[in-house]
């Protein structure tokens, strides 16, 4: 009895201890996360099941002319219309501004504020509210691995970072602009998790895309996602930008389909790999640890791929048809589709890091937009596609599979080759179907062959395709102001989305002011107002958009001809924007107006920018570009009339590492350095290239400094004023010295580290005196 009583007592004491520990942990958790802000708005009840999501990535900077959140909000109807229901916003936070940081959206200076370039917290809330009202969730990109080098934590909490033996903070992996956080520090973990929780409450967001998710230890994700899931008022989506199989065990809903892209889609296209082998192996790997609603997000393009050396998706997959074929596999086979904002208009211009120099043209390729919408909307309508069991019947060239849910069966055949392929129908696919898009009756016969054209895809369903009547139509935008000569794409949304007959007609009540094409593209003709009406073929449902046409924009270019030129000065242009307004000229161009005093002019109407060359039929300038009124004289653009004297300021460029050594044109195609800075070869003028960049032109030779050929040396040849490799920017170093950085290769800085006699560009690091310069001894000349 005494022994039994003893053990009962010990057991009771242990239970009391366990209870005390549990209460302590709960109190600690409440203390750690007790500073959540008040909930803004009403938590969104329409967050889709992870299996039902159609993701849309927004790269904010190129997304609109302003590159801000308001520009995204303005296109919410378009994002909805293409068939997506989850918007993934790239980082909205302020970026670092010190010399070691970069303007990358992923170089974050403050985790709990909106960067001023994007707008305000109120702007973010407006975007989220607008998405929610349209039935779309919003997830934020979040970076847990590091900060900018000027983040307050670097000085307030240096122990929150990985450091070397001397206490110096280390960079994150291969990212020199990022200071690496230390996941062994519990206070740092709490601060990061608090920042993630902040956005759930302050902006009512619906989850996170977690950058470089492979990097943190798994127990961090368990802790962070456990805390976020503890916000029971919200149904959050958690997306790992990683491909480690154990990330699902960390609590993520989604892994990123890097395996599928790099080990299946890309080698199938690039190397002609066997379709069945690559797709099967990649799928098996990605889903090895998945359970329940865990999904892999599969993509054909994203912000990393789009700016890669291989080109964007249109280049990699052989055009829009190739992109669409691969997208159907991503959307229907097994996983969640991911549409990179700009793909829906087949925007065929790469968006390079840090995403500041390109603006997406949304007015093009409405047929591509419609095809993406068709594919995504069918996915939304089909339980089998979204949640059904997949069986793979692919062969060497054709990706073939079935998706089955209950009585619903869908057969998908996709030719992933750029030429025709023949597929033999297996017995499991035999039967009667209807085309999922057109409703046409189809019979598949076991053993028969099916020929698919280049990148053709076929989607068949065993479900009866009933005639679904149109109940309504809407148009976006409902009003717009357009300058004469420009265009505005209107987008129609048919209700319901699975209506059988979605044919519409477009009309304008005032074609003298604005016309409209069969695809809803409005062209502004002259100042005034017009009403554009869309009418459905089924049911005669209508909607209208009010168009106000304002007088067209214009700018004038002036040219002062050098001595020795003739008097018949002409201007030749090409690639004028917006496209379609002004056709390319015919060499040598048109005659410019003689304004007297040596100046000639030409005015561009309804044009925002153009490439151009001034010439007299024999002599000509370099290839130039202009987007505003300007005067061009002696190789330099001016925003106001500089007169005809052509006075130019020249500088010598002196190095900090080697005192009294200056850069000069060596005359052999290279930039050298030396101490005899007495000739014009040592003098350089800075020519404004726009957006904070400049050209460096030598006074003696007229050559431009550049790195076009990537031969190890900074070059000096005639070059081209439109080359990014010839454009430079100045970044502050220390003590009045600066780094000279290239626009094309942003990690290339002019330096003389190895003292070869010539200027170099590779491998320069912050702090090198050999990469620090000053522009000195200015002189005025012509």
XYZ file of C-alpha atoms in Angstrom:
782
model
C 0.000 0.000 0.000
C 2.775 2.396 0.902
C 4.469 1.708 -2.426
C 1.253 2.259 -4.372
C 0.518 5.470 -2.475
C 4.021 6.688 -3.150
C 3.668 6.242 -6.906
C 0.211 7.800 -6.898
C 1.652 10.821 -5.109
C 4.574 11.067 -7.550
C 2.200 10.807 -10.488
C 0.051 13.584 -9.055
C 3.083 15.826 -8.535
C 4.255 15.208 -12.103
C 0.820 16.131 -13.470
C 0.891 19.361 -11.500
C 4.316 20.135 -12.958
C 3.140 19.402 -16.497
C 0.112 21.631 -15.999
C 2.329 24.430 -14.723
C 4.638 24.118 -17.722
C 1.669 24.167 -20.115
C 0.228 27.264 -18.486
C 3.638 28.927 -18.674
C 3.973 28.180 -22.398
C 0.486 29.500 -23.082
C 1.276 32.672 -21.152
C 4.565 33.006 -22.991
C 2.806 32.613 -26.334
C 0.200 35.186 -25.404
C 2.939 37.536 -24.257
C 4.969 37.017 -27.423
C 2.051 37.635 -29.735
C -0.026 39.886 -27.541
C 0.853 42.994 -29.537
C -1.200 42.112 -32.610
C -2.930 45.224 -33.983
C -6.689 45.499 -34.099
C -8.291 43.537 -36.897
C -8.893 45.644 -40.000
C -11.968 44.663 -41.972
C -13.815 41.373 -41.876
C -11.766 38.193 -42.336
C -12.402 36.856 -45.837
C -14.734 33.870 -45.843
C -14.017 33.064 -49.483
C -10.421 31.819 -49.200
C -10.405 28.750 -51.476
C -9.530 25.255 -50.403
C -5.818 24.797 -51.234
C -6.789 22.363 -53.994
C -9.149 24.876 -55.635
C -6.793 27.861 -55.953
C -5.754 29.461 -59.248
C -2.793 31.726 -58.379
C -1.896 35.028 -60.037
C 1.511 36.629 -59.370
C 1.774 40.425 -59.357
C 5.216 41.984 -59.851
C 4.173 45.446 -58.671
C 6.853 47.648 -60.247
C 6.218 46.762 -63.919
C 2.509 46.049 -63.411
C 1.371 49.635 -64.035
C 2.823 52.923 -65.206
C 3.052 54.101 -61.580
C 4.387 50.764 -60.333
C 2.272 50.935 -57.189
C -0.571 49.193 -55.383
C -3.190 51.486 -56.875
C -2.093 50.267 -60.289
C -2.842 46.705 -59.199
C -6.227 47.667 -57.756
C -7.147 49.209 -61.093
C -6.755 45.812 -62.781
C -8.594 43.636 -60.261
C -11.467 43.071 -62.683
C -9.001 41.856 -65.302
C -7.294 39.545 -62.824
C -10.661 38.120 -61.844
C -11.776 37.775 -65.462
C -8.790 35.628 -66.414
C -10.025 32.996 -63.960
C -7.766 33.369 -60.931
C -8.913 33.474 -57.314
C -5.702 34.038 -55.310
C -3.494 37.090 -55.883
C 0.135 36.763 -54.796
C 1.743 40.189 -54.327
C 5.513 40.458 -54.508
C 7.088 42.333 -51.542
C 5.376 45.608 -50.648
C 7.947 46.691 -48.059
C 10.602 49.466 -48.107
C 13.944 48.334 -49.546
C 17.396 49.099 -48.202
C 19.154 52.277 -49.277
C 22.725 51.959 -48.006
C 25.696 51.013 -50.185
C 25.600 47.290 -49.335
C 21.875 46.922 -49.940
C 20.016 47.002 -53.242
C 16.669 48.222 -54.504
C 15.500 44.629 -54.802
C 11.999 44.142 -53.349
C 13.542 41.274 -51.391
C 16.115 43.550 -49.670
C 13.779 44.621 -46.887
C 14.358 47.490 -44.467
C 11.081 47.288 -42.518
C 8.851 44.221 -42.306
C 5.782 46.078 -41.019
C 5.321 49.018 -43.349
C 4.464 49.628 -46.987
C 7.264 51.069 -49.118
C 6.444 54.588 -50.261
C 7.084 53.614 -53.896
C 4.093 51.272 -53.637
C 1.783 53.589 -51.694
C 0.419 53.330 -48.167
C -1.167 50.832 -45.833
C -4.481 52.352 -46.860
C -3.672 51.545 -50.504
C -2.914 47.944 -49.574
C -6.166 47.689 -47.646
C -8.059 49.084 -50.624
C -6.481 46.463 -52.860
C -7.310 43.640 -50.436
C -10.871 44.900 -49.963
C -11.306 45.100 -53.725
C -9.999 41.577 -54.222
C -12.222 40.196 -51.464
C -15.288 41.898 -52.917
C -14.543 40.097 -56.189
C -14.095 36.721 -54.518
C -10.288 36.673 -54.595
C -7.869 36.066 -51.732
C -4.594 37.998 -51.369
C -1.304 36.584 -50.094
C 1.855 38.597 -49.438
C 5.428 37.715 -50.325
C 7.412 37.506 -47.081
C 11.174 37.172 -46.584
C 12.178 35.525 -43.307
C 15.825 34.801 -44.104
C 17.421 38.231 -43.974
C 17.177 41.996 -44.088
C 18.786 44.921 -45.818
C 22.094 46.024 -44.327
C 20.490 49.228 -43.007
C 17.615 47.490 -41.230
C 17.448 48.794 -37.628
C 18.017 45.279 -36.320
C 21.607 45.280 -37.620
C 22.541 47.837 -34.961
C 19.857 47.206 -32.343
C 20.148 43.416 -32.339
C 23.335 42.276 -34.085
C 22.984 38.943 -32.265
C 19.889 38.295 -34.402
C 22.196 37.761 -37.399
C 24.696 35.131 -38.475
C 28.181 36.468 -37.697
C 31.767 35.426 -38.249
C 34.357 34.953 -35.527
C 35.040 38.687 -35.444
C 31.399 39.568 -34.946
C 30.817 40.759 -38.509
C 27.346 40.086 -39.874
C 27.377 37.620 -42.769
C 25.503 37.847 -46.038
C 22.716 35.402 -46.897
C 23.948 32.584 -49.148
C 24.885 34.110 -52.537
C 22.985 37.367 -51.947
C 25.464 40.147 -51.071
C 22.652 42.674 -50.541
C 21.030 40.608 -47.764
C 22.204 40.312 -44.137
C 21.497 36.754 -42.936
C 19.254 36.263 -39.894
C 20.136 33.718 -37.201
C 17.351 31.190 -36.628
C 19.007 30.011 -33.426
C 17.945 33.278 -31.806
C 14.477 32.921 -30.273
C 13.922 36.687 -30.050
C 14.549 37.054 -33.772
C 12.085 34.262 -34.503
C 9.432 35.956 -32.391
C 10.000 39.288 -34.147
C 9.657 37.722 -37.603
C 6.510 35.835 -36.622
C 5.051 39.003 -35.078
C 5.674 40.794 -38.386
C 3.818 38.098 -40.316
C 0.912 38.210 -37.883
C 0.813 42.003 -38.224
C -0.298 41.826 -41.862
C -3.093 39.379 -41.108
C -4.591 41.901 -38.695
C -3.510 45.246 -40.197
C -4.356 44.502 -43.840
C -6.669 41.462 -43.587
C -4.450 39.429 -45.889
C -5.070 35.733 -46.471
C -1.655 34.105 -46.273
C 1.965 34.262 -47.337
C 4.318 33.196 -50.066
C 7.521 32.527 -48.090
C 10.674 33.335 -50.038
C 13.631 30.882 -50.067
C 11.679 28.493 -47.830
C 14.351 25.801 -48.157
C 16.737 27.860 -46.013
C 15.250 28.074 -42.472
C 15.220 25.012 -40.201
C 11.970 23.053 -40.333
C 11.187 23.750 -36.684
C 11.011 27.465 -37.466
C 8.281 26.851 -40.022
C 6.452 24.618 -37.563
C 6.600 27.427 -34.998
C 5.692 30.244 -37.405
C 2.882 28.483 -39.227
C 1.546 27.103 -35.956
C 1.302 30.655 -34.639
C -0.392 31.893 -37.814
C -2.856 29.012 -37.840
C -3.670 30.030 -34.276
C -5.394 33.116 -35.687
C -8.638 31.186 -35.892
C -10.593 34.032 -37.491
C -8.599 33.558 -40.694
C -8.236 30.651 -43.084
C -4.673 31.269 -44.262
C -2.916 29.886 -47.336
C 0.788 29.125 -46.800
C 2.963 28.859 -49.907
C 6.603 27.721 -49.643
C 8.903 29.032 -52.336
C 10.917 25.859 -51.963
C 11.016 22.244 -53.076
C 12.208 20.380 -49.969
C 9.865 17.463 -49.460
C 9.588 18.041 -45.703
C 8.146 21.546 -46.036
C 4.660 20.048 -46.031
C 5.458 18.682 -42.571
C 6.364 22.218 -41.523
C 2.756 23.263 -42.090
C 2.745 24.594 -45.652
C -0.210 24.068 -47.974
C 1.958 24.471 -51.049
C 5.436 23.686 -52.292
C 6.816 25.391 -55.399
C 7.097 23.213 -58.523
C 10.766 23.814 -59.266
C 11.298 20.067 -59.717
C 8.493 19.893 -62.269
C 9.728 22.956 -64.140
C 13.476 22.260 -64.190
C 13.374 18.441 -64.381
C 10.322 17.959 -66.601
C 8.853 20.873 -68.568
C 12.106 22.609 -69.457
C 14.199 19.559 -70.478
C 11.227 18.149 -72.426
C 11.175 21.354 -74.451
C 14.900 22.111 -74.561
C 16.424 18.627 -74.825
C 13.563 16.559 -76.214
C 13.379 14.419 -73.070
C 10.833 11.628 -72.779
C 7.557 13.170 -71.606
C 6.310 10.160 -69.643
C 9.608 9.586 -67.837
C 10.307 13.179 -66.787
C 6.750 13.994 -65.734
C 6.323 10.763 -63.777
C 9.634 11.089 -61.938
C 9.116 14.755 -61.040
C 5.538 14.229 -59.883
C 6.473 11.250 -57.720
C 9.270 13.241 -56.075
C 7.186 16.350 -55.423
C 4.290 14.489 -53.828
C 6.325 11.949 -51.824
C 5.524 13.668 -48.496
C 2.236 15.328 -49.454
C -0.989 14.478 -47.686
C -4.560 15.729 -47.524
C -4.922 18.974 -49.450
C -1.161 19.546 -49.902
C -0.434 20.734 -53.424
C 2.524 21.659 -55.623
C 2.249 25.012 -57.395
C 3.228 24.499 -61.021
C 4.318 27.328 -63.286
C 5.539 28.137 -66.765
C 6.884 31.569 -65.770
C 7.573 33.687 -62.689
C 9.681 36.729 -61.826
C 12.881 34.652 -61.605
C 12.339 32.685 -64.820
C 11.197 35.764 -66.727
C 14.484 37.579 -66.167
C 16.720 34.540 -66.689
C 19.392 34.180 -69.351
C 17.223 31.578 -71.118
C 14.514 34.157 -71.768
C 10.911 34.291 -70.660
C 8.305 31.562 -71.091
C 7.496 32.625 -74.654
C 11.122 32.067 -75.628
C 11.610 28.868 -73.651
C 8.395 27.164 -74.788
C 8.336 28.356 -78.385
C 5.643 31.026 -78.344
C 2.120 31.380 -76.986
C 0.972 27.956 -78.177
C 3.872 26.260 -76.396
C 3.241 28.223 -73.214
C -0.444 27.310 -73.277
C 0.209 23.598 -73.807
C 2.574 23.495 -70.843
C 0.195 25.639 -68.785
C -2.633 23.130 -69.351
C -0.396 20.388 -67.943
C 0.410 22.583 -64.929
C -3.237 23.502 -64.347
C -4.929 20.150 -64.930
C -2.558 17.259 -64.229
C -1.688 17.418 -60.554
C -1.175 20.672 -58.721
C -2.269 24.277 -58.579
C -1.791 26.596 -61.596
C 0.329 29.724 -61.313
C -0.113 32.585 -63.792
C 2.645 35.213 -63.856
C 0.999 38.602 -64.397
C 1.765 39.603 -68.040
C 1.506 36.058 -69.420
C -2.181 36.571 -70.140
C -1.307 39.187 -72.778
C 1.753 37.278 -74.062
C 3.970 40.200 -73.036
C 7.163 39.337 -74.871
C 9.681 41.574 -73.114
C 11.798 40.214 -70.296
C 11.342 41.868 -66.898
C 14.825 41.915 -65.427
C 15.775 42.314 -61.757
C 15.168 44.687 -60.012
C 12.053 45.137 -62.205
C 12.243 48.928 -62.589
C 12.767 49.473 -66.310
C 9.817 47.736 -67.976
C 6.100 48.473 -67.964
C 3.661 45.788 -69.093
C 1.569 46.618 -72.149
C -1.872 45.255 -71.299
C -3.476 46.243 -74.602
C -2.236 43.310 -76.654
C -3.172 39.712 -77.475
C -6.739 39.580 -76.177
C -7.026 36.117 -77.751
C -4.326 34.832 -75.400
C -6.153 36.350 -72.427
C -9.329 34.581 -73.504
C -7.526 31.252 -73.816
C -6.029 31.472 -70.327
C -9.492 32.354 -69.005
C -10.979 29.355 -70.810
C -8.433 26.970 -69.294
C -8.681 28.374 -65.768
C -12.455 28.733 -65.710
C -12.884 25.123 -66.778
C -10.580 24.063 -63.958
C -12.774 25.990 -61.526
C -15.905 24.320 -62.892
C -14.549 20.752 -62.799
C -14.302 18.880 -59.497
C -12.366 16.121 -61.242
C -9.685 18.524 -62.480
C -9.318 20.268 -59.119
C -9.641 17.343 -56.726
C -9.862 14.135 -58.719
C -7.470 11.197 -58.746
C -4.918 11.387 -61.546
C -3.771 8.436 -63.663
C -0.895 9.033 -66.063
C -1.024 7.612 -69.615
C 1.726 9.764 -71.165
C 4.068 8.552 -73.888
C 7.347 9.970 -75.185
C 5.762 13.073 -76.736
C 2.230 13.475 -75.426
C 1.278 14.183 -71.830
C -1.914 12.160 -71.351
C -3.872 11.553 -68.166
C -7.293 11.166 -66.649
C -8.767 12.932 -63.641
C -11.674 11.185 -61.921
C -13.968 12.355 -59.120
C -17.066 10.282 -58.471
C -18.860 9.861 -61.777
C -16.952 12.683 -63.465
C -14.052 11.701 -65.705
C -11.872 14.086 -67.688
C -9.352 13.007 -70.333
C -6.498 15.380 -71.191
C -4.088 14.994 -74.122
C -1.323 17.586 -74.580
C 1.305 17.542 -77.319
C 4.428 19.052 -75.736
C 6.331 19.085 -79.030
C 6.655 21.899 -81.522
C 5.663 19.513 -84.321
C 2.771 17.082 -84.755
C 2.671 13.918 -82.632
C 0.637 10.733 -82.871
C -0.821 9.135 -79.749
C -2.309 5.646 -79.451
C -5.474 5.587 -77.339
C -5.204 3.110 -74.430
C -8.277 1.113 -73.454
C -8.649 3.099 -70.215
C -9.372 6.230 -72.244
C -11.792 4.659 -74.702
C -15.388 5.849 -74.624
C -17.749 8.642 -75.505
C -16.996 12.201 -74.390
C -17.719 15.801 -75.120
C -15.131 18.487 -75.740
C -14.910 20.348 -72.439
C -14.760 23.716 -74.180
C -17.056 23.387 -77.195
C -19.432 20.582 -76.201
C -18.702 18.688 -79.421
C -19.304 14.928 -79.121
C -16.114 12.845 -79.339
C -15.469 9.090 -79.353
C -12.090 7.660 -78.369
C -11.457 4.123 -79.635
C -8.974 1.799 -77.977
C -5.949 1.257 -80.215
C -6.858 4.109 -82.544
C -4.351 6.881 -83.200
C -4.950 10.518 -82.417
C -2.825 13.084 -84.249
C -2.173 16.286 -82.342
C -0.783 19.348 -84.072
C 2.130 21.352 -82.704
C 1.387 22.154 -79.028
C -2.252 21.108 -79.427
C -4.232 20.085 -76.359
C -7.549 18.243 -76.078
C -9.775 18.133 -73.003
C -12.720 15.725 -72.978
C -15.343 15.121 -70.288
C -17.895 12.370 -69.795
C -20.308 14.852 -68.251
C -23.297 16.016 -70.266
C -22.567 19.485 -71.543
C -25.923 21.118 -70.958
C -26.733 24.459 -72.539
C -26.031 27.022 -69.827
C -27.790 30.310 -70.651
C -26.183 33.716 -70.236
C -27.674 35.629 -67.300
C -25.667 38.835 -67.581
C -22.592 40.623 -68.828
C -20.300 43.285 -67.376
C -17.497 45.324 -68.866
C -14.301 46.681 -67.338
C -13.436 49.430 -67.069
C -16.875 51.025 -66.997
C -15.312 54.361 -67.924
C -11.961 55.508 -69.245
C -10.181 58.631 -70.424
C -7.941 58.133 -73.471
C -5.761 60.534 -75.409
C -6.569 60.753 -79.111
C -4.626 58.181 -81.091
C -4.246 55.753 -78.186
C -6.168 52.589 -77.323
C -7.947 51.031 -74.336
C -8.767 47.339 -74.019
C -12.215 46.622 -72.608
C -12.793 43.266 -70.943
C -16.127 41.471 -70.890
C -17.210 39.131 -68.113
C -20.063 36.764 -68.937
C -22.268 35.411 -66.173
C -22.231 32.623 -65.363
C -18.630 31.817 -66.199
C -19.621 28.436 -67.648
C -22.252 29.846 -70.007
C -22.367 27.876 -73.230
C -22.535 30.725 -75.731
C -20.171 33.529 -74.759
C -20.171 35.298 -78.131
C -20.573 39.085 -77.931
C -20.627 42.107 -80.230
C -19.116 45.540 -79.560
C -20.459 48.848 -80.902
C -19.706 52.570 -80.510
C -22.412 55.230 -80.597
C -19.938 57.844 -81.859
C -17.300 56.466 -84.199
C -16.022 59.986 -84.903
C -14.771 60.022 -81.310
C -13.909 56.364 -80.651
C -14.154 53.055 -82.492
C -14.167 49.549 -81.036
C -12.910 46.279 -82.512
C -14.549 42.868 -82.371
C -12.345 42.050 -79.369
C -13.245 45.183 -77.380
C -10.171 47.254 -78.238
C -11.178 50.931 -78.234
C -9.253 53.372 -80.454
C -9.541 57.069 -79.570
C -10.084 59.174 -82.707
C -10.835 62.753 -81.601
C -11.759 64.708 -78.475
C -15.277 64.056 -77.204
C -17.314 61.278 -75.571
C -18.597 57.941 -76.809
C -20.482 55.028 -75.291
C -19.218 51.540 -76.048
C -21.867 48.820 -75.764
C -21.289 45.082 -75.453
C -24.171 42.756 -76.308
C -24.348 39.005 -75.781
C -25.492 36.786 -78.617
C -27.362 34.654 -76.087
C -30.070 36.622 -74.304
C -29.124 40.053 -75.684
C -27.671 41.131 -72.347
C -25.821 44.470 -72.496
C -23.289 46.556 -70.602
C -21.660 49.883 -71.411
C -18.409 51.749 -70.937
C -18.221 55.546 -71.122
C -15.176 56.727 -73.075
C -13.818 60.275 -72.864
C -11.254 61.153 -75.522
C -8.839 63.957 -74.675
C -6.562 65.811 -77.130
C -3.539 63.748 -78.085
C -0.189 64.031 -76.348
C 2.827 65.293 -78.247
C 6.484 66.180 -77.851
C 8.964 67.964 -80.092
C 12.603 67.128 -80.760
C 15.063 69.847 -81.839
C 18.387 69.239 -83.535
C 21.358 71.546 -84.039
C 23.278 70.280 -87.064
C 27.082 70.121 -86.683
C 29.241 72.167 -89.004
C 29.797 70.436 -92.313
C 26.292 68.975 -92.486
C 23.943 69.853 -95.325
C 20.748 71.870 -94.908
C 18.209 69.150 -95.709
C 18.069 67.771 -92.179
C 15.856 64.696 -91.806
C 14.598 62.545 -88.944
C 14.119 58.774 -89.113
C 12.256 56.859 -86.374
C 11.367 53.286 -85.410
C 9.712 51.381 -82.544
C 7.483 54.319 -81.621
C 5.243 53.680 -78.598
C 2.457 52.956 -78.078
C 2.734 50.410 -80.855
C 0.330 50.684 -83.741
C 0.019 54.486 -83.673
C 3.027 55.442 -85.809
C 4.587 53.039 -88.292
C 8.363 52.816 -88.616
C 9.809 55.437 -90.926
C 11.505 54.824 -94.287
C 15.186 55.784 -94.432
C 16.367 58.528 -94.463
C 13.110 59.778 -92.952
C 11.183 63.014 -93.308
C 12.462 66.576 -93.596
C 12.549 68.524 -90.334
C 11.295 72.106 -89.953
C 14.037 74.749 -90.129
C 13.498 76.966 -87.070
C 16.473 79.247 -87.767
C 19.625 79.807 -85.718
C 20.808 76.346 -86.730
C 17.886 74.491 -85.132
C 15.532 71.994 -86.809
C 12.411 70.465 -85.225
C 9.893 67.664 -85.583
C 6.773 66.995 -83.461
C 5.521 63.506 -82.548
C 1.763 63.374 -81.902
C 0.091 60.661 -79.775
C 3.495 59.107 -79.188
C 5.040 58.507 -75.759
C 8.561 57.520 -76.883
C 10.516 56.546 -79.982
C 13.946 55.614 -81.298
C 15.323 58.094 -83.826
C 18.286 59.204 -85.950
C 18.993 62.731 -87.225
C 20.710 62.810 -90.631
C 21.236 64.813 -93.810
C 21.319 61.799 -96.120
C 25.091 61.452 -95.763
C 25.910 62.250 -92.148
C 23.944 60.844 -89.205
C 23.852 60.741 -85.414
C 24.011 57.619 -83.252
C 20.847 55.646 -82.592
C 18.934 57.867 -80.149
C 15.708 57.650 -78.160
C 13.418 60.289 -76.660
C 10.172 60.414 -74.655
C 9.763 64.164 -74.094
C 10.532 67.504 -75.705
C 14.271 68.015 -75.968
C 17.166 69.695 -77.765
C 20.038 67.590 -79.154
C 23.394 69.220 -79.792
C 26.977 67.916 -79.819
C 25.920 64.424 -78.744
C 23.860 65.531 -75.730
C 20.133 65.871 -75.003
C 18.886 68.935 -73.102
C 15.438 69.470 -71.594
C 15.564 73.184 -72.399
C 17.131 75.134 -75.238
C 20.882 75.299 -74.519
C 21.514 77.751 -77.335
C 23.800 76.859 -80.223
C 27.121 77.213 -78.429
C 26.980 73.594 -77.378
C 28.914 74.151 -74.152
C 29.687 70.814 -72.499
C 31.200 70.061 -69.078
C 34.034 67.525 -69.060
C 35.534 65.794 -66.013
C 38.560 63.769 -65.105
C 37.812 60.536 -63.208
C 40.348 59.890 -60.437
C 40.859 56.677 -58.437
C 41.130 56.457 -54.639
C 43.371 53.358 -54.526
C 46.033 54.737 -56.868
C 46.315 58.434 -56.103
C 46.484 60.782 -59.088
C 45.560 58.003 -61.534
C 42.845 58.973 -63.987
C 40.796 57.022 -66.555
C 41.504 57.712 -70.231
C 40.686 56.342 -73.694
C 43.739 54.243 -74.579
C 42.823 54.275 -78.275
C 42.829 50.461 -78.522
C 39.220 49.870 -77.552
C 39.982 49.873 -73.820
C 39.838 52.292 -70.904
C 43.241 52.681 -69.254
C 44.456 54.672 -66.245
C 47.475 56.915 -65.871
C 48.938 60.004 -64.247
C 49.558 62.179 -67.337
C 46.095 63.705 -67.244
C 46.887 66.598 -69.548
C 45.178 65.566 -72.794
C 41.553 65.446 -73.873
C 41.730 61.641 -73.753
C 41.487 61.995 -69.942
C 38.298 64.064 -70.128
C 34.775 62.599 -70.041
C 31.318 64.118 -70.279
C 28.282 62.651 -68.535
C 25.297 62.391 -70.906
C 21.917 61.883 -69.286
C 20.459 58.490 -70.287
C 17.336 58.781 -68.133
C 16.217 57.014 -64.956
C 19.327 58.103 -63.066
C 21.812 56.654 -65.569
C 24.370 58.421 -67.757
C 26.735 57.731 -70.643
C 30.468 58.475 -70.317
C 31.723 59.972 -73.588
C 35.390 60.734 -74.204
C 36.262 64.267 -75.316
C 39.170 63.303 -77.537
C 37.610 60.386 -79.403
C 33.868 60.678 -78.862
C 33.924 57.011 -77.802
C 31.604 55.614 -75.141
C 32.705 53.683 -72.059
C 30.913 50.283 -71.890
C 31.146 46.548 -71.070
C 29.212 45.220 -74.080
C 31.629 42.418 -75.044
C 32.296 41.180 -71.484
C 35.993 40.640 -72.243
C 37.286 41.522 -68.779
C 38.161 45.141 -69.497
C 36.059 48.284 -69.525
C 35.816 49.101 -73.231
C 35.882 52.418 -75.093
C 34.500 52.364 -78.634
C 31.855 54.184 -80.671
C 29.290 51.938 -78.997
C 25.601 52.798 -79.034
C 23.753 55.290 -76.847
C 20.884 52.810 -76.376
C 23.119 50.079 -74.921
C 22.468 49.405 -71.241
C 26.098 48.202 -71.180
C 27.122 51.829 -71.870
C 24.956 53.299 -69.124
C 26.275 53.930 -65.614
C 25.068 55.117 -62.242
C 26.874 56.526 -59.235
C 26.513 54.934 -55.797
C 27.868 56.609 -52.676
C 30.896 54.904 -51.098
C 32.649 56.776 -48.251
C 34.439 60.072 -47.658
C 33.097 61.700 -50.817
C 34.056 58.806 -53.100
C 31.626 56.849 -55.263
C 31.218 53.549 -57.075
C 30.462 53.618 -60.815
C 28.018 50.777 -61.511
C 26.825 49.384 -64.847
C 23.120 49.351 -65.730
C 23.209 46.135 -67.769
C 25.383 44.126 -65.375
C 24.429 45.634 -62.034
C 27.139 43.769 -60.126
C 29.892 45.175 -62.348
C 31.718 48.231 -60.968
C 34.639 50.013 -62.590
C 37.832 49.181 -60.659
C 41.607 48.744 -61.049
C 42.089 46.136 -58.329
C 44.604 43.987 -60.218
C 46.644 46.914 -61.611
C 46.765 45.527 -65.156
C 47.018 48.971 -66.713
C 43.398 48.852 -67.828
C 40.126 49.399 -66.028
C 38.256 46.235 -65.013
C 34.647 45.562 -64.028
C 34.438 42.087 -62.472
C 34.449 41.085 -58.828
C 34.399 44.519 -57.229
C 33.253 44.576 -53.633
C 31.931 47.287 -51.375
C 34.822 48.868 -49.520
C 37.448 48.417 -52.256
C 39.359 51.659 -52.717
C 40.193 50.401 -56.222
C 36.477 50.700 -57.095
C 36.041 54.208 -55.669
C 36.155 57.278 -57.946
C 35.608 61.010 -58.032
C 34.645 63.265 -60.975
C 37.118 66.164 -60.663
C 38.614 69.143 -62.505
C 35.522 70.127 -64.525
C 36.143 72.167 -67.665
C 33.770 73.602 -70.248
C 34.229 72.910 -73.926
C 32.504 71.803 -77.089
